[in-house]
XYZ file of C-alpha atoms in Angstrom:
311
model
C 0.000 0.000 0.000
C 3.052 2.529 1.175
C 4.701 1.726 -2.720
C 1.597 3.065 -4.550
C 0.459 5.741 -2.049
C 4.074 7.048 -2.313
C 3.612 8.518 -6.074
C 0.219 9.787 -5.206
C 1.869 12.088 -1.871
C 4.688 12.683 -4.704
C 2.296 14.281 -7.339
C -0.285 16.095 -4.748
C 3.153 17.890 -3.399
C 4.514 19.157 -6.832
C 0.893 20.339 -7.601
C 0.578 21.983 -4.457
C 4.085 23.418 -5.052
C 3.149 24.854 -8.681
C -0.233 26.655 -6.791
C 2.119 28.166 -3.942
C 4.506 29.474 -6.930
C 2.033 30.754 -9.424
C 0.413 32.201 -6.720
C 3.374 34.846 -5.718
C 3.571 36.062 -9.283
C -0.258 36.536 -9.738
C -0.040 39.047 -7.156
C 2.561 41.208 -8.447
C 1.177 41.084 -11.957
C -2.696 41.998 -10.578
C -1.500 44.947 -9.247
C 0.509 46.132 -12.272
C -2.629 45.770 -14.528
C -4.746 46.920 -12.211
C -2.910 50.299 -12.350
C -2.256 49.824 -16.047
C -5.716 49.019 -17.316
C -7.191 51.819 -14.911
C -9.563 49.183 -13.539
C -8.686 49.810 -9.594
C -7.712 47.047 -7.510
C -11.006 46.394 -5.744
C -12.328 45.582 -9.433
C -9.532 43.720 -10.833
C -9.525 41.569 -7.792
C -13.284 40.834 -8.105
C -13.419 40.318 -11.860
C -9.940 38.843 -12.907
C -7.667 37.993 -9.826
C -10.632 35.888 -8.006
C -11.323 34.259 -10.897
C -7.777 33.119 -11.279
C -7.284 32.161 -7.735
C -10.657 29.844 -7.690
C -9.463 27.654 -10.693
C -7.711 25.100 -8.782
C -10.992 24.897 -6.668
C -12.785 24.907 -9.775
C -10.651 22.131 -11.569
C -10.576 20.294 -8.112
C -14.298 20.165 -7.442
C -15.343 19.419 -10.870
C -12.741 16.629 -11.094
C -14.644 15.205 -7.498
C -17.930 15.485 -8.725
C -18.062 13.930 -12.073
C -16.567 11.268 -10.202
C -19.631 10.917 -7.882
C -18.078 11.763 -4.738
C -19.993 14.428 -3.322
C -17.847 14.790 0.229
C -14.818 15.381 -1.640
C -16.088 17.919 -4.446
C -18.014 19.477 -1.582
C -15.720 19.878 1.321
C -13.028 21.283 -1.152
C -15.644 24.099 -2.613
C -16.672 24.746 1.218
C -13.548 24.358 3.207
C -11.539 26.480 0.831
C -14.078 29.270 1.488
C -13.731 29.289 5.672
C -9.778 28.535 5.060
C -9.563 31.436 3.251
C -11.426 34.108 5.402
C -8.765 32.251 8.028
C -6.035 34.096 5.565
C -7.533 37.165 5.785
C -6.850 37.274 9.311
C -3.467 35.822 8.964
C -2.933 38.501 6.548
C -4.537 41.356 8.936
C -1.659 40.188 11.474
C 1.247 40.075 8.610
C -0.008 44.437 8.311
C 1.338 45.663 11.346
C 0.756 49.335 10.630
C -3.035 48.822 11.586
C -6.263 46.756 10.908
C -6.404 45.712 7.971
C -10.191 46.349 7.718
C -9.319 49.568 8.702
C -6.750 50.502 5.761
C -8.235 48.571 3.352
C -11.971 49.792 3.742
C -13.652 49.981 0.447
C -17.487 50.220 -0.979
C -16.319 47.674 -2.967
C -15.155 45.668 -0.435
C -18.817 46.079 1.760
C -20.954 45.209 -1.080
C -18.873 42.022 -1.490
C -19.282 40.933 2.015
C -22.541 41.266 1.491
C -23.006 39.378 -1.130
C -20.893 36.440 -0.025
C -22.973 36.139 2.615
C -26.775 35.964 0.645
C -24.697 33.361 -1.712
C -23.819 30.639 1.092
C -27.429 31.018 2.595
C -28.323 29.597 -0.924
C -26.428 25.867 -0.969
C -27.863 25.613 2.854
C -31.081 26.099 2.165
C -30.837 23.787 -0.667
C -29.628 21.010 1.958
C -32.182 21.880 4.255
C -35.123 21.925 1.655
C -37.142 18.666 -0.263
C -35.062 16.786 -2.951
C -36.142 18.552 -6.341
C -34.446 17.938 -9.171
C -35.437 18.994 -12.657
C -33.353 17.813 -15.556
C -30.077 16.659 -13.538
C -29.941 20.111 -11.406
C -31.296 21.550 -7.979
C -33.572 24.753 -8.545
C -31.104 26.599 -6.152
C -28.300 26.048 -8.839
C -29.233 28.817 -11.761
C -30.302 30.900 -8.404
C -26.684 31.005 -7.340
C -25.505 31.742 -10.689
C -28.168 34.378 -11.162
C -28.002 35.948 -8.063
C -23.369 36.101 -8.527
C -24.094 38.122 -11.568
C -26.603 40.619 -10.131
C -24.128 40.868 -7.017
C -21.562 41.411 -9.363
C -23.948 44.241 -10.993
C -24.123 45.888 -7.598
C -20.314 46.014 -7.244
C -19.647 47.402 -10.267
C -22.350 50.161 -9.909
C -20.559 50.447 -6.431
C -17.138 51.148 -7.884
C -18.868 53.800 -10.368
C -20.958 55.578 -8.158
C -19.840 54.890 -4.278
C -22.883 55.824 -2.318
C -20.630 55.075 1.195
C -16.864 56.701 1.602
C -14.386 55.595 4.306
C -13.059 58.268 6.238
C -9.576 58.789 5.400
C -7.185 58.513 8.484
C -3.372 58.246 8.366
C -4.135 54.705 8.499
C -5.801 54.438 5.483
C -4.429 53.278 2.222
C -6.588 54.368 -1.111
C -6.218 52.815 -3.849
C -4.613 54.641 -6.654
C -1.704 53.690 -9.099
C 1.195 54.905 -7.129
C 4.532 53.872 -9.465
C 4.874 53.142 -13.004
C 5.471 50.127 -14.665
C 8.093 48.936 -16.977
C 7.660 46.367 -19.917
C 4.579 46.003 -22.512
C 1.312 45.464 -21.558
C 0.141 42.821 -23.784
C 3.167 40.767 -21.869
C 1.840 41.053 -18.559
C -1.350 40.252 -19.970
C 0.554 37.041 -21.407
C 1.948 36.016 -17.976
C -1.087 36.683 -16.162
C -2.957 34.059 -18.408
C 0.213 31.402 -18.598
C -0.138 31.579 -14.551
C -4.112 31.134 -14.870
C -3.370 27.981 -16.937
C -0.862 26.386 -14.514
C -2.863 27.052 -11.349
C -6.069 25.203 -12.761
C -4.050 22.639 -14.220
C -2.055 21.987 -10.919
C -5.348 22.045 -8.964
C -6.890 19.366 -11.477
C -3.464 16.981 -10.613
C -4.359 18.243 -7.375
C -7.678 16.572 -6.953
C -6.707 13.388 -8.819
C -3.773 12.894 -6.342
C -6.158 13.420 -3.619
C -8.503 11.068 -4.644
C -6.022 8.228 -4.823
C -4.786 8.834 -1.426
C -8.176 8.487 0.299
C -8.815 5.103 -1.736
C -5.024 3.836 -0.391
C -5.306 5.400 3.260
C -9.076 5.028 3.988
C -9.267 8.922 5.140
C -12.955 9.627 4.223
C -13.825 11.901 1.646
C -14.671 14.365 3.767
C -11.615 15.282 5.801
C -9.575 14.865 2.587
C -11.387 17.300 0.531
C -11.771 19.806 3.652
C -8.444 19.366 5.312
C -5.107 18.173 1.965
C -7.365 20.164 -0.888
C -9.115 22.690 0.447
C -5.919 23.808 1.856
C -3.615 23.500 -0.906
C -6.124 25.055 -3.570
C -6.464 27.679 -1.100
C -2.970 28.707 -1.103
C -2.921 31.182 -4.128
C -5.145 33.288 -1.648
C -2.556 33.130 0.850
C 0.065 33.722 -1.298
C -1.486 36.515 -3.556
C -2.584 38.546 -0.565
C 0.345 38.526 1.502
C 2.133 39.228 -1.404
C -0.654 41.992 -2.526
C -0.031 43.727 1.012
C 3.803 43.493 0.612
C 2.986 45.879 -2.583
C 1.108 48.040 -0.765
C -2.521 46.986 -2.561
C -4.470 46.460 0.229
C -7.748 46.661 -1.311
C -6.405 43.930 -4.047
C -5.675 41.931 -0.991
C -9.038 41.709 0.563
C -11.074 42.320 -2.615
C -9.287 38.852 -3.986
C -10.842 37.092 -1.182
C -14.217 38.551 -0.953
C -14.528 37.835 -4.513
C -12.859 34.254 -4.593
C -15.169 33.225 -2.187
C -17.922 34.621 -4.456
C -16.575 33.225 -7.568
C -16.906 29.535 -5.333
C -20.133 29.984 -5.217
C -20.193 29.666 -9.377
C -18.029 26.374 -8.519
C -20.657 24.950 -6.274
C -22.919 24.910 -8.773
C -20.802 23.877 -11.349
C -20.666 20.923 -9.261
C -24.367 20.376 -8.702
C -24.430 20.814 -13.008
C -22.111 18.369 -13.556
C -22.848 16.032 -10.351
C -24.167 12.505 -12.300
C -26.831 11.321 -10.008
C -29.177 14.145 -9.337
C -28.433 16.491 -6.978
C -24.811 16.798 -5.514
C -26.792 18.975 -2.234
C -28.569 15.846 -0.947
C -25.949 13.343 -1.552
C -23.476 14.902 0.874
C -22.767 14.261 4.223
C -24.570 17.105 6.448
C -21.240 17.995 8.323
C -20.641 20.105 5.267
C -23.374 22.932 6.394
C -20.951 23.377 8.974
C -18.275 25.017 7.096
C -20.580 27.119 5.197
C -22.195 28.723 8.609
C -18.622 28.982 9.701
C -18.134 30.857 6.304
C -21.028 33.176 7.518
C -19.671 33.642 10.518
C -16.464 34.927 9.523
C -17.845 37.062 6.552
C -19.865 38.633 8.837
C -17.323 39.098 12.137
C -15.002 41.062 8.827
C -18.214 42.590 7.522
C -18.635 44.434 10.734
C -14.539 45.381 11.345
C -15.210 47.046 8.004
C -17.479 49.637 8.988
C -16.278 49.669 12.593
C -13.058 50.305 11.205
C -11.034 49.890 14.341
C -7.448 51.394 14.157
């Protein structure tokens, strides 16, 4: 059993390697073309940088779930979303020249605490609710997809026209373009989407790796997907917003993961679409409600330190 689960530890560590290095550049290249394209950090970490960041979830989950195995697609999706809120806070302690909520504070920001937190009521209540299915797919899937894209409506309207502004203390960091940038555009447009590649392809390997080792160890699906994958997937979060606040873009840095968690959303019911036997909500074990009320809970414990905004 040890000769054949070696390869399998050997292959989920070189995936989980190629997230963690991906992840440093994406960071550093975000906040270049955020300045360069004029789109602000808070948006280009919504629309581009979260999107990024969620593939290996995305490539993960899928992978579980048109296997069958609901635990494992699941408690990837879900535990990535409560590790990475955990992030936030390790990042908030890596800023030592105040809160982070407090520097960072952002309309942008608000809105997408918000909205995280009306998407993960969504999945729950489809646990909690009858079975319906209706060709292949839970009602509450297109909901979840419908309601991203009207959240995603709201924040852009948000970034437009701001009907809240944060008080600006010598704590606070705005965010505006604040060096130039060497080299062409269209290359760091070129790197951006080479690193996009390798992150969902690593988090693909990723999930296959994983996979094997529950079969050879017996670890249920369930504590794989939300302790090995949902942490390794989760590292281009980690990675990208330490690195984010080591450029100074602290809005990119909690903007990416306000709107990865979001984006997960989208991969949850990706996985219900592509889920073989009906819906993925009803075949899961129930322990996974847990990590999205945990996800709640920490959404809205950073929801509030945003408009408390304690130094």
């Amino acid at each position: 059993m040890f000769s054949s689960l070696i390869p399998s530890l050997i292959v989920f560590g070189i995936a989980a390697l190629a997230i963690v290095s991906a992840g440093s550049q994406l960071a550093r290249l975000a906040d270049e073309l955020a300045d360069r394209t004029g789109m602000g950090e808070a948006l280009f970490g919504v629309l581009l940088l979260a999107g990024v960041t969620s593939l290996p979830d995305f490539a993960a989950t899928l992978s579980a779930a048109m296997d069958a195995r609901p635990d494992l697609a699941m408690s990837n999706v879900m535990g990535s979303m409560a590790v990475n809120l955990a992030f936030l806070g390790i990042a908030d302690i890596v800023y030592r020249r105040a809160n982070l909520e407090h520097a960072a504070a952002s309309s942008v920001n608000l809105m997408l605490a918000g909205l995280l937190v009306m998407l993960l009521t969504l999945p729950l209540l489809a646990i909690a609710a009858p079975s319906i299915v209706h060709w292949g797919v839970h009602p509450v899937t297109p909901v979840i997809v419908v309601a991203y894209l009207f959240g995603l409506h709201l924040v852009l309207r948000t970034q437009e026209r701001p009907m809240w502004f944060p008080r600006l203390t010598r704590q606070t960091v705005p965010d505006k373009p604040e060096r130039r940038h060497n080299g062409r555009l269209a290359v760091a447009w070129l790197g951006f989407i080479a690193l996009a590649v390798v992150t969902g392809t690593a988090g693909w390997v990723l999930m296959e790796a994983a996979k094997s080792i529950s079969d050879q160890t017996g670890l249920s699906d369930t504590v794989v997907g939300g302790l090995l994958t949902a942490l390794a997937t989760s590292t281009p979060e980690l990675v990208t917003t330490i690195a984010a606040i080591r450029y100074g873009a602290l809005t990119l840095a909690v903007s990416n993961i306000f709107g990865t968690n979001c984006f997960n959303m989208l991969v949850v019911a990706a996985a219900d679409l592509v889920y073989p036997h009906g819906s993925i909500y009803h075949d899961m074990a129930p322990v996974q409600m847990t990590w999205g009320l945990v996800s709640i809970l920490m959404t809205a414990i950073l929801l509030l330190g945003l408009v408390r905004r304690e130094t």
